[in-house]
Structures are given as structure tokens and as C-alpha cells.
Coordinates of N, CA and C in Angstrom, one line a residue:
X1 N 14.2 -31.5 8.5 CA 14.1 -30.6 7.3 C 15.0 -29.4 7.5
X2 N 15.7 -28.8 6.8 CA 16.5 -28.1 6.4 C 15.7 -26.6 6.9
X3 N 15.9 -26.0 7.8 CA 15.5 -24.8 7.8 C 16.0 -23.4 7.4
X4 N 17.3 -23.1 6.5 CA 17.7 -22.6 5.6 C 16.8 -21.8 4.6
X5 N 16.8 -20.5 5.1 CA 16.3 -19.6 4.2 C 16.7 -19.5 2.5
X6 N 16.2 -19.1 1.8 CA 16.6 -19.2 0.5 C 16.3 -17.6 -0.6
X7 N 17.5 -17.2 -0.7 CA 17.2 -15.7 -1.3 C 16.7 -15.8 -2.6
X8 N 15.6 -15.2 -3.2 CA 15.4 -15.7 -4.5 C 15.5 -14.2 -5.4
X9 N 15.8 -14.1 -6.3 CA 15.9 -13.1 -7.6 C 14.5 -12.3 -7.6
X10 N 14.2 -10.5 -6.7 CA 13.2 -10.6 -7.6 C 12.6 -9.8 -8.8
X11 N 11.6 -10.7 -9.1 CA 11.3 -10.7 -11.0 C 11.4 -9.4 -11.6
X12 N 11.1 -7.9 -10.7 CA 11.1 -6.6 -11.0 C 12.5 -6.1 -11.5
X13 N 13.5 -6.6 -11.2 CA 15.3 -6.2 -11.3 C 15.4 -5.7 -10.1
X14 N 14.8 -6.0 -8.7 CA 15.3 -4.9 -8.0 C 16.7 -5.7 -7.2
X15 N 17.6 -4.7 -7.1 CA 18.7 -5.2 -7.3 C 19.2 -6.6 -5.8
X16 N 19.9 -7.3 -6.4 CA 20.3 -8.6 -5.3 C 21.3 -8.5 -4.3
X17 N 21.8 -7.6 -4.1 CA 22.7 -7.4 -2.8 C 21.9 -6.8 -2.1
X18 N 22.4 -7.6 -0.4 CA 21.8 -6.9 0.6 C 22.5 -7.2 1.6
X19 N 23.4 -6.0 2.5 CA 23.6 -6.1 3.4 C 23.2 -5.9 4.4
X20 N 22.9 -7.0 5.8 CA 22.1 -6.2 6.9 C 22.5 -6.2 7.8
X21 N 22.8 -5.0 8.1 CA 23.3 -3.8 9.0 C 22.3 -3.1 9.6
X22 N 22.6 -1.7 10.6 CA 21.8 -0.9 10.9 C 20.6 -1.0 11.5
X23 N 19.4 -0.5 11.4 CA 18.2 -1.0 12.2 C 17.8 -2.4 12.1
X24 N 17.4 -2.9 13.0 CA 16.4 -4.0 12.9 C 15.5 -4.2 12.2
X25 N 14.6 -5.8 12.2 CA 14.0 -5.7 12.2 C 13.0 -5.0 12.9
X26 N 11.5 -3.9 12.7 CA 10.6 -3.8 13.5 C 11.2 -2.9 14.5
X27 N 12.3 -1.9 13.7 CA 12.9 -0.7 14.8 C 11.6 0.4 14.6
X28 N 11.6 1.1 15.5 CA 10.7 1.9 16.1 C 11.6 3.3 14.9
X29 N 10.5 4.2 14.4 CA 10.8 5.1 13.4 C 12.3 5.5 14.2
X30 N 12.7 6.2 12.8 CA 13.8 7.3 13.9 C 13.4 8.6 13.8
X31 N 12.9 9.3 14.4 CA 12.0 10.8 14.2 C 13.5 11.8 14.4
X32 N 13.2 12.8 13.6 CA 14.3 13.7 14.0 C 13.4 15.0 13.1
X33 N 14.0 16.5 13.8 CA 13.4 17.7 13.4 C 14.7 17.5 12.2
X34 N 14.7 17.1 11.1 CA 15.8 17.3 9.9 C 15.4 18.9 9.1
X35 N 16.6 18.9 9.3 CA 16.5 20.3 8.4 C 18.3 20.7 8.0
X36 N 18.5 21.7 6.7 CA 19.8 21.9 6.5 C 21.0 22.0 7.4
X37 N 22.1 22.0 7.9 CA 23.5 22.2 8.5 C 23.3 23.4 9.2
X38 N 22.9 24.3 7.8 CA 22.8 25.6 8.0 C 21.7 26.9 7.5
X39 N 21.2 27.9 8.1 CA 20.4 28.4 7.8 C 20.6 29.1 6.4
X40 N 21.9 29.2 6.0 CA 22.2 30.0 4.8 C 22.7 29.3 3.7
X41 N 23.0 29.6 2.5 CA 23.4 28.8 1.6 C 24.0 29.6 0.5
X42 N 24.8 29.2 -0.5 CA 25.3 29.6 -1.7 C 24.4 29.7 -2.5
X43 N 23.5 30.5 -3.4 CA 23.0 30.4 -4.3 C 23.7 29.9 -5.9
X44 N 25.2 30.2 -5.8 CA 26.4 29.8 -7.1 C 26.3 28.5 -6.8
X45 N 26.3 27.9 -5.8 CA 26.7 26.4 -5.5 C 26.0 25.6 -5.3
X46 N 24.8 25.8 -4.1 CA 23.8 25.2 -3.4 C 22.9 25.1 -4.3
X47 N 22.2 23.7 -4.4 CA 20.7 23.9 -4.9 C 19.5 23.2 -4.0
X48 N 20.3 21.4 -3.8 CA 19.4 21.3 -3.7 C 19.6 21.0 -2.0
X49 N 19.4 20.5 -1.2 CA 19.4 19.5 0.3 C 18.0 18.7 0.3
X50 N 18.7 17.2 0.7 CA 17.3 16.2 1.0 C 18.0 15.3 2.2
X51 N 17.0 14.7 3.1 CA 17.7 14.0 3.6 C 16.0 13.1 3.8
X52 N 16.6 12.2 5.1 CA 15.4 10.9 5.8 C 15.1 11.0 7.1
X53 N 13.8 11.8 7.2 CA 12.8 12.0 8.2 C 13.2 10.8 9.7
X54 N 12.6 10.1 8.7 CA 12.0 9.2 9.4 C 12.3 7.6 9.1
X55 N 12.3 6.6 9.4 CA 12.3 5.0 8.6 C 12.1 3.9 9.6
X56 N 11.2 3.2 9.4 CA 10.5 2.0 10.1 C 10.6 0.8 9.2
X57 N 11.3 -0.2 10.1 CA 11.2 -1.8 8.8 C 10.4 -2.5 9.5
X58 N 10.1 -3.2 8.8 CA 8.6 -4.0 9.5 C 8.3 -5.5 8.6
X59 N 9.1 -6.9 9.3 CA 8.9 -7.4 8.3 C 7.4 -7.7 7.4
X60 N 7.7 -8.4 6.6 CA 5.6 -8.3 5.7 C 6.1 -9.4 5.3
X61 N 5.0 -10.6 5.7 CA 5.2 -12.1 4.7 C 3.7 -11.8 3.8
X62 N 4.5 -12.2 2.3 CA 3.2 -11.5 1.4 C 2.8 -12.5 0.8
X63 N 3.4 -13.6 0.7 CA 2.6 -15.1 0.4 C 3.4 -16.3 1.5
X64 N 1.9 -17.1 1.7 CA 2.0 -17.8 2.1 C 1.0 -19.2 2.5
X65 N 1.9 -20.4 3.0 CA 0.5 -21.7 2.9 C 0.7 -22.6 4.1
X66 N 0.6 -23.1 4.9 CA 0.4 -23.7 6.0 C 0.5 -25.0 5.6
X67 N 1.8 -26.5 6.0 CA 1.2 -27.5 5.8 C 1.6 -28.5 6.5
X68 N 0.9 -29.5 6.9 CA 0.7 -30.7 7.8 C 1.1 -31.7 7.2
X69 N 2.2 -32.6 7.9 CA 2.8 -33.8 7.3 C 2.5 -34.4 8.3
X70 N 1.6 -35.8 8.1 CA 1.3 -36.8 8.9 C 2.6 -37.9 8.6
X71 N 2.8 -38.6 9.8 CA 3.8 -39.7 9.7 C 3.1 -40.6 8.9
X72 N 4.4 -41.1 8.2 CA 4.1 -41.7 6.7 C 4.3 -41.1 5.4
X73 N 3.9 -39.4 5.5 CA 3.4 -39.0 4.5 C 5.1 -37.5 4.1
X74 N 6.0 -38.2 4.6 CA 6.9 -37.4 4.1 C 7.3 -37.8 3.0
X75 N 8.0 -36.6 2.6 CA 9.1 -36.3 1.5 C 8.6 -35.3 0.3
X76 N 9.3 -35.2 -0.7 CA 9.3 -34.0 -1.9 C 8.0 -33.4 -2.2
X77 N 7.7 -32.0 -1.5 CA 5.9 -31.4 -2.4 C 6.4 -30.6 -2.8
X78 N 5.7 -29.8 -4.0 CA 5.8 -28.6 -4.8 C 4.4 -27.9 -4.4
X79 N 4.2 -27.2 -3.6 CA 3.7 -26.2 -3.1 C 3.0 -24.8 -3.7
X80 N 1.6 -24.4 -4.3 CA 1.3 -22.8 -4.3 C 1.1 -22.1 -3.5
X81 N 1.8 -20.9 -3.1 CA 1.4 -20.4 -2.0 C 0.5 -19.1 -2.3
X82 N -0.7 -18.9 -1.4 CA -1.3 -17.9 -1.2 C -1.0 -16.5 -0.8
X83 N -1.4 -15.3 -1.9 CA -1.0 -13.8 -1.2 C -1.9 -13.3 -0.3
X84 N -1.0 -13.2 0.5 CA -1.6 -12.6 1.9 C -1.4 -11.0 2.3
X85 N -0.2 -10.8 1.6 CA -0.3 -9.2 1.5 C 0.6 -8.6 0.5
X86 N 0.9 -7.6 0.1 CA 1.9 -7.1 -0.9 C 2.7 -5.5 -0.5
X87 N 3.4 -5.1 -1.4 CA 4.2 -4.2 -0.5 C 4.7 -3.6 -2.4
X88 N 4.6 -2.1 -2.8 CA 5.1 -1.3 -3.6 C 5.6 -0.4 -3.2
X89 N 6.6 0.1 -3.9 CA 7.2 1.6 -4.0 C 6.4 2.9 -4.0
X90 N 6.1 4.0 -3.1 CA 5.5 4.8 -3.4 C 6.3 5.7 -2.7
X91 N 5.9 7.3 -3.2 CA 6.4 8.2 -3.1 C 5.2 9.2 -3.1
X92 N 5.1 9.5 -1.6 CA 3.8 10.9 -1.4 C 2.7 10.1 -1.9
X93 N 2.5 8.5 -1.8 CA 1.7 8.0 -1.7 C 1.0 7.8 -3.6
X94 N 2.2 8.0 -3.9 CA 1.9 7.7 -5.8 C 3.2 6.7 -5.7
X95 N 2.4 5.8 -6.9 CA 3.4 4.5 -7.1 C 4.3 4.9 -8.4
X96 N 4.4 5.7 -8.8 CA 4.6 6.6 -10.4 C 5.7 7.1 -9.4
X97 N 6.8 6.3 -9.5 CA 8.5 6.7 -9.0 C 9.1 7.6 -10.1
X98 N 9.4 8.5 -9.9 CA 10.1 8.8 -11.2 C 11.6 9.0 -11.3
X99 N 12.5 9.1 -11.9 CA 13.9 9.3 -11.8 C 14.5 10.4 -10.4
X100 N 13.5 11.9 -10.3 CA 14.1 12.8 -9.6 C 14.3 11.7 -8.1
X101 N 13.3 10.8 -7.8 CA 13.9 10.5 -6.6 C 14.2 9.3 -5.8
X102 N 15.2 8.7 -6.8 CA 16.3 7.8 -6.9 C 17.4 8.3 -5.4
X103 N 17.5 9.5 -5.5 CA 18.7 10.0 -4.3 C 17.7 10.1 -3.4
X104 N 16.4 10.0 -2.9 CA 16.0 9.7 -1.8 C 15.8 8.2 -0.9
X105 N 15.5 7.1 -2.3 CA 16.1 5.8 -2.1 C 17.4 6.0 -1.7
X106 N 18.2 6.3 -2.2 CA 19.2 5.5 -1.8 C 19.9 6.0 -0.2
X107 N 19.3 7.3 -0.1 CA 19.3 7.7 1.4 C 18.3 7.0 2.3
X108 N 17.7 6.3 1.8 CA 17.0 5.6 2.8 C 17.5 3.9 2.5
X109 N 18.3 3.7 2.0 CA 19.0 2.6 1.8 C 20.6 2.7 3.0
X110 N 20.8 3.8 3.1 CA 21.8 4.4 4.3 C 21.2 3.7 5.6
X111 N 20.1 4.7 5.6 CA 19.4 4.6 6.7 C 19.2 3.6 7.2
X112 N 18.7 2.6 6.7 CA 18.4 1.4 7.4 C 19.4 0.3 7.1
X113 N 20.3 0.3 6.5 CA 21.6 0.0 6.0 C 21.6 -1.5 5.1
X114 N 20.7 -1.3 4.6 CA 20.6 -2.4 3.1 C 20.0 -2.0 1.9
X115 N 20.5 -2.7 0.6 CA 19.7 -1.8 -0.4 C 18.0 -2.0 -0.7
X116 N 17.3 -1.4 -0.7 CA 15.7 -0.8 -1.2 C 15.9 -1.2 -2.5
X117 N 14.0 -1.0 -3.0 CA 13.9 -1.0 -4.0 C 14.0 0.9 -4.3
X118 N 14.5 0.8 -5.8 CA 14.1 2.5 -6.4 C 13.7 2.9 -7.4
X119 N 13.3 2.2 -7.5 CA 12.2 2.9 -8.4 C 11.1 1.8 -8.6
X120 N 9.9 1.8 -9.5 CA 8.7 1.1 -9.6 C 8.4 0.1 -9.7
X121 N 7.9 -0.6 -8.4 CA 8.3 -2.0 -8.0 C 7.0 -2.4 -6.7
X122 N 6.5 -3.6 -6.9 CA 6.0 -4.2 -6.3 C 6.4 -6.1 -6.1
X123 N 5.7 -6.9 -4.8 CA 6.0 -7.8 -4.7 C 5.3 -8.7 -5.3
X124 N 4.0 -8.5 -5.8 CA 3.2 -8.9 -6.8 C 3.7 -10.0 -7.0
X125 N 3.2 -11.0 -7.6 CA 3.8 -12.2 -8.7 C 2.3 -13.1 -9.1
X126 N 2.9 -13.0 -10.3 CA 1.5 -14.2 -10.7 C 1.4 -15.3 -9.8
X127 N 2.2 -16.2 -9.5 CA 2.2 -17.3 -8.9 C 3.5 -17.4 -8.2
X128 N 3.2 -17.9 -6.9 CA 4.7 -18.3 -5.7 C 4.5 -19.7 -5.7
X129 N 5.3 -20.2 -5.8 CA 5.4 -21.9 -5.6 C 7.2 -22.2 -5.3
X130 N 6.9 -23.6 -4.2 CA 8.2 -24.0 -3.8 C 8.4 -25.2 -3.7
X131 N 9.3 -25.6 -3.7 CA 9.5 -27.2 -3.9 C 10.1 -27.8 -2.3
X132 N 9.8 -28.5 -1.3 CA 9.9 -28.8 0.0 C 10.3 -29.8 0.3
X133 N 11.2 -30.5 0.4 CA 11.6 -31.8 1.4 C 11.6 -31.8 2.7
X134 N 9.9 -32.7 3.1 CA 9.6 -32.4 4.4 C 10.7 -34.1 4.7
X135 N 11.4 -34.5 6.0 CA 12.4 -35.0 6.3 C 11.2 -35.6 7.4
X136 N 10.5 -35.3 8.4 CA 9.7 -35.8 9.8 C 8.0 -34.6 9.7
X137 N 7.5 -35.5 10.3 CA 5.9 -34.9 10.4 C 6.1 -33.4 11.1
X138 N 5.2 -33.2 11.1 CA 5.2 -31.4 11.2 C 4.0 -30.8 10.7
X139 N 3.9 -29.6 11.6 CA 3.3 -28.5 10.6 C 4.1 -27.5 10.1
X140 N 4.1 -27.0 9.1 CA 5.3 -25.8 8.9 C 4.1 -24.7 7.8
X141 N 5.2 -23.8 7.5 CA 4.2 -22.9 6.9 C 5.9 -22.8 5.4
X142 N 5.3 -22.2 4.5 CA 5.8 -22.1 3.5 C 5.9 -20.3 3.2
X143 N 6.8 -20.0 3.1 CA 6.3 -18.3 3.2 C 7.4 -17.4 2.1
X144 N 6.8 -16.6 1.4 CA 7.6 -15.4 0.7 C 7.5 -13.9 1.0
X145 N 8.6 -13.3 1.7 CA 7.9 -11.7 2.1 C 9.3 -11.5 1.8
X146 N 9.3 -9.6 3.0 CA 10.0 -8.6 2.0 C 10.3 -7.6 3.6
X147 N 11.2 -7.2 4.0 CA 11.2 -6.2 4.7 C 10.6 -4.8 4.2
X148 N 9.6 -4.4 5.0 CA 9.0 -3.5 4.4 C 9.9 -2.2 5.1
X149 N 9.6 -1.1 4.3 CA 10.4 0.2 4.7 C 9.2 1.5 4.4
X150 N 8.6 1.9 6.0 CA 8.3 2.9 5.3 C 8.9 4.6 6.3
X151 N 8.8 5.4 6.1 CA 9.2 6.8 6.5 C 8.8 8.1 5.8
X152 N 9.5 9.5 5.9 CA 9.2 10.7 5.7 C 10.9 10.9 5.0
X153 N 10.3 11.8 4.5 CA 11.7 12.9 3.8 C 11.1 14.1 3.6
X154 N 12.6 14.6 3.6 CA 12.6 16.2 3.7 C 13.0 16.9 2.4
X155 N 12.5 18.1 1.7 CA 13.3 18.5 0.5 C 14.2 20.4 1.0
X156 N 14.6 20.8 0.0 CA 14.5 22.2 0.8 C 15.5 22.8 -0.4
X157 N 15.5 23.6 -0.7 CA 15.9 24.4 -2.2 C 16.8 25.8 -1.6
X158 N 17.6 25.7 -2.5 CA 19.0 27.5 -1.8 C 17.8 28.7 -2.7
X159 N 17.2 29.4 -2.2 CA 16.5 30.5 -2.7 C 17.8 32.1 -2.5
X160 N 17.7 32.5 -3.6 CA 18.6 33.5 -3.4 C 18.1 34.8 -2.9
X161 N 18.7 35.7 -2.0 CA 18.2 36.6 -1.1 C 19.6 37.8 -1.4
X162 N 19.2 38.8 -2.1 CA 20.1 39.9 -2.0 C 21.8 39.1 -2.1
X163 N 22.3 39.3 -1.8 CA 23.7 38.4 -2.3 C 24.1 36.8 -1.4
X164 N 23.1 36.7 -0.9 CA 23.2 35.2 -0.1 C 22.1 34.4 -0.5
X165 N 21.8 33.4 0.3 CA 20.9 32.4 0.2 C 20.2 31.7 1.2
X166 N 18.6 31.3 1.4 CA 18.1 30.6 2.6 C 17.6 29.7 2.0
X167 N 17.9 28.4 3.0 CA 17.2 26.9 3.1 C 15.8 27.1 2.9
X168 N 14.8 27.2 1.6 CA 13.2 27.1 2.1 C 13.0 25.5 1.8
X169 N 12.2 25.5 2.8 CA 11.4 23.9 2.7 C 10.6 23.8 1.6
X170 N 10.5 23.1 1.2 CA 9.6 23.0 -0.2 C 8.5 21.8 0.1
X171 N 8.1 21.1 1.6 CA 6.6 21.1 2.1 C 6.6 21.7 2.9
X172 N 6.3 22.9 3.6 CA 6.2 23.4 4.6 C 5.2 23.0 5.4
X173 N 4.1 21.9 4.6 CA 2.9 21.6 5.2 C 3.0 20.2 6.1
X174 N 4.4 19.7 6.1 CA 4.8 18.8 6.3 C 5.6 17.5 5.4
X175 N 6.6 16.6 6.1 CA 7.3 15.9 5.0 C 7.1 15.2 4.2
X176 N 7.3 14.8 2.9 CA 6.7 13.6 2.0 C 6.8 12.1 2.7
X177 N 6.2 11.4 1.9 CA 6.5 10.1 2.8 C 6.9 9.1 1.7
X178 N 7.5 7.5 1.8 CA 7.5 6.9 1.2 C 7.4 5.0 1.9
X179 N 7.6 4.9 0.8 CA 7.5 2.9 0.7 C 8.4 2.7 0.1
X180 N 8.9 1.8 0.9 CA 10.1 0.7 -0.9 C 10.1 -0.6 0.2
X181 N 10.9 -1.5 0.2 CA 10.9 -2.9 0.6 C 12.4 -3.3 0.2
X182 N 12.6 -4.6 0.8 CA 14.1 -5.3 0.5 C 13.8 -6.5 -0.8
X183 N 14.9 -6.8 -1.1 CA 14.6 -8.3 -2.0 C 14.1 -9.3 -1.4
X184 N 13.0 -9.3 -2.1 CA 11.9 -10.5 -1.3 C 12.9 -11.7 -0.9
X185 N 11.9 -12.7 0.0 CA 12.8 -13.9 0.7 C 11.6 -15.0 0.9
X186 N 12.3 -16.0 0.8 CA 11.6 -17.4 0.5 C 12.1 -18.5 1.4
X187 N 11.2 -19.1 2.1 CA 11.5 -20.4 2.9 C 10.7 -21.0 3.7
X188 N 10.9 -21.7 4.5 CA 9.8 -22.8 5.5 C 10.1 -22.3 6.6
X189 N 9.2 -22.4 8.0 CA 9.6 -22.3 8.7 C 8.2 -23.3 10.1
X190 N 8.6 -23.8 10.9 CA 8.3 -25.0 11.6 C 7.9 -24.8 12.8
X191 N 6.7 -25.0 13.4 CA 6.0 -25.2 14.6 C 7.7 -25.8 16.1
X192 N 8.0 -26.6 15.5 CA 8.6 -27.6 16.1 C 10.1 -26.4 16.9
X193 N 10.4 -25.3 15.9 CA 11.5 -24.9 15.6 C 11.0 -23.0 16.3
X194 N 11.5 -22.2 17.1 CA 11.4 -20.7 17.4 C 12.0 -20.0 16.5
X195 N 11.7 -19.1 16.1 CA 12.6 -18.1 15.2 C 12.9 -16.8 16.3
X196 N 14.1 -16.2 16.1 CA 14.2 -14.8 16.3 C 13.1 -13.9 16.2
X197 N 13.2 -13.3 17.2 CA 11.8 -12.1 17.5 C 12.0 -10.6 16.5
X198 N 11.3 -10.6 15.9 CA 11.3 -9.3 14.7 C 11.9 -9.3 13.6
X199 N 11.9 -10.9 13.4 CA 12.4 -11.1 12.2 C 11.1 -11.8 11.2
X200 N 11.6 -11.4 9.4 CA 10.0 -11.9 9.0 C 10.2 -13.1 8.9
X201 N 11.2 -14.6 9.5 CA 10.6 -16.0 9.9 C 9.8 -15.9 10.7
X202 N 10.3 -15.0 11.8 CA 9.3 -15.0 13.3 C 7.9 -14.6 12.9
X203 N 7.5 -13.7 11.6 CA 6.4 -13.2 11.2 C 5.6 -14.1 10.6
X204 N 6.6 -15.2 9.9 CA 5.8 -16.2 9.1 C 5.2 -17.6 10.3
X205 N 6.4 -17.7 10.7 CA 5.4 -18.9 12.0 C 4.9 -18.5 12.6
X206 N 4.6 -16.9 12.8 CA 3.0 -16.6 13.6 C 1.8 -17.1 12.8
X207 N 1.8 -17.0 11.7 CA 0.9 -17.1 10.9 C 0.4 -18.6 11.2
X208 N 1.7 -20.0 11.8 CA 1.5 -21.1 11.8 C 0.0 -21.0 13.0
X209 N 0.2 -20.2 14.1 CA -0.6 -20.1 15.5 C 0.1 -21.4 16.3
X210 N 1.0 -22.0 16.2 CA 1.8 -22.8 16.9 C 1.0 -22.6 18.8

């Protein structure tokens, strides 16, 4: 059987290019004290500064179905698969994305170096189903996930000060946080067969218990 991943469209519009670059799967956050260049700023010019805290990918298989081909019993199934977990957009922990922070996605599309979702978006779907040409007996698992993306950001506004200007933080209480995810991905993956470590195949044939 063909073990060939299969990229599929998903249904939300979130967009279909992905290059992968940059962190790994299952990279360990990147923590950094982020804060402006500089302590001072143009009030004529400066408004806003944002940058990315923080960013962890972590693959997430969010449907999925386990299945056993006895000898004899190969060839073409059409398959529903079970959700096992899901993965949305949020921002400070509200799913209500709204336009102002579009330029925080796409800095965190930098960051991990493929494009995110940006705005309001989950993996949801009424129904996952797949069509399989099992080729030899096996167990395999059938699987649909998403690299998940979560982290912190920072905001911080030019306040004007007698003829200059300073960087204020605008959480001082600490940074916002977010969620977004990659374009979901679809395919099989086989007892018989190892995947790469920190990758979401490797995530999906855990699920086999091989």
C-alpha cells in the first residue's frame, strides 16, 4: 500500500500553501524577553510594535480509525473516521479573531516558517472519510490532523512624552496568547512501516499501539 500522504483543501479557506521550514515538529517553545529595539520612539511616526513571544508546534491527529486487513480480505474501503481531537484559532483565548490581528498571524507564520490559519477557523468537519487500497494484510490507522501552533505575543504602543516617545506595553500583566494550526493532512499510516519522530504520522501510528 502506498504510504503517501495526501494534502487535502481545508473546507474553512484556510489558505493551501505550506512551506516547511523552520521549527520542527514538537520544537520546544522559543521563550525570549521580546520587547521594542528601543526604549524610545517617534510619536510622528511610531505607533504600533508587535512581535512573537513565544511558539510551540505540536503535531494533533484530530480524526481518526484503526483497521485490520486479514489475508484474503484486501483491496478498495471507503472508510469514516472518528474525531479524536480538534484544534481552533484563538486569540487571548477567544475564538472571535478579528481583523486587528491578522499581522500577529502572519508573524507567527514567520516564526515557525509555514503559513497558519488567520483568522476564524477550526478543524471541525461534519464527516472525515477516505477511500484506501489496502495492497497486503495489516493493521494501519487511517488519520486526519493539523500541526498545531500555540504561543504568546507581545503588543506595545509609541506614547508621547514632552517632545519624544516611550515603548508602553499594553499587557503589562503579561503576554497574550494564541492558537492557529497548519492545513490539515490526510493519510494512512502502518504498523508494518516507522514514521519519523515528531512528526503528526509518527503521532497517528501511536495511536495504532504497534
Amino acid at each position: 500500500m502506498s504510504s503517501r500522504t495526501r494534502r487535502t483543501a481545508f473546507t474553512s479557506g484556510v489558505a493551501a500553501l505550506v512551506a516547511v521550514t523552520g521549527l520542527g515538529l514538537g520544537a520546544a517553545p522559543a521563550h525570549a524577553d521580546t520587547a521594542p529595539p528601543t526604549a524610545t520612539c517617534d510619536p510622528a511616526r511610531d505607533y504600533l510594535w508587535e512581535d512573537i513571544a513565544s511558539a510551540r508546534v505540536e503535531p494533533t491527529v484530530t480524526d481518526f480509525i484503526a483497521v485490520a486487513i486479514t489475508p484474503g480480505t484486501t483491496g478498495s474501503y471507503t472508510k469514516t473516521l472518528s474525531e479524536v481531537d480538534s484544534v481552533s484559532t484563538t486569540i487571548n483565548t477567544s475564538t472571535e479573531v478579528s481583523a486587528e490581528f491578522k499581522a500577529i498571524f502572519a508573524k507567527v507564520s514567520v516564526k515557525v516558517g509555514f503559513a497558519v490559519a488567520s483568522t476564524k477557523a477550526t478543524t471541525r468537519t461534519t464527516t472525515v472519510t477516505d477511500t484506501v487500497n489496502f495492497n497486503s494484510p495489516g493493521y494501519y490507522g487511517l488519520y486526519r490532523g493539523t500541526r498545531k501552533v500555540t504561543g504568546e505575543w507581545v503588543r506595545y504602543i509609541c506614547a508621547r512624552s514632552g517632545n519624544t516617545g516611550y515603548w508602553i506595553n499594553t499587557s503589562p500583566n503579561g503576554p497574550g496568547t494564541f492558537i492557529t494550526f497548519d492545513v490539515p493532512e490526510q493519510g494512512t499510516v502502518s504498523c508494518a512501516y516507522p514514521e519519523p519522530a515528531g512528526t503528526l504520522r509518527a503521532a497517528a501510528r501511536a495511536r495504532l499501539a504497534c
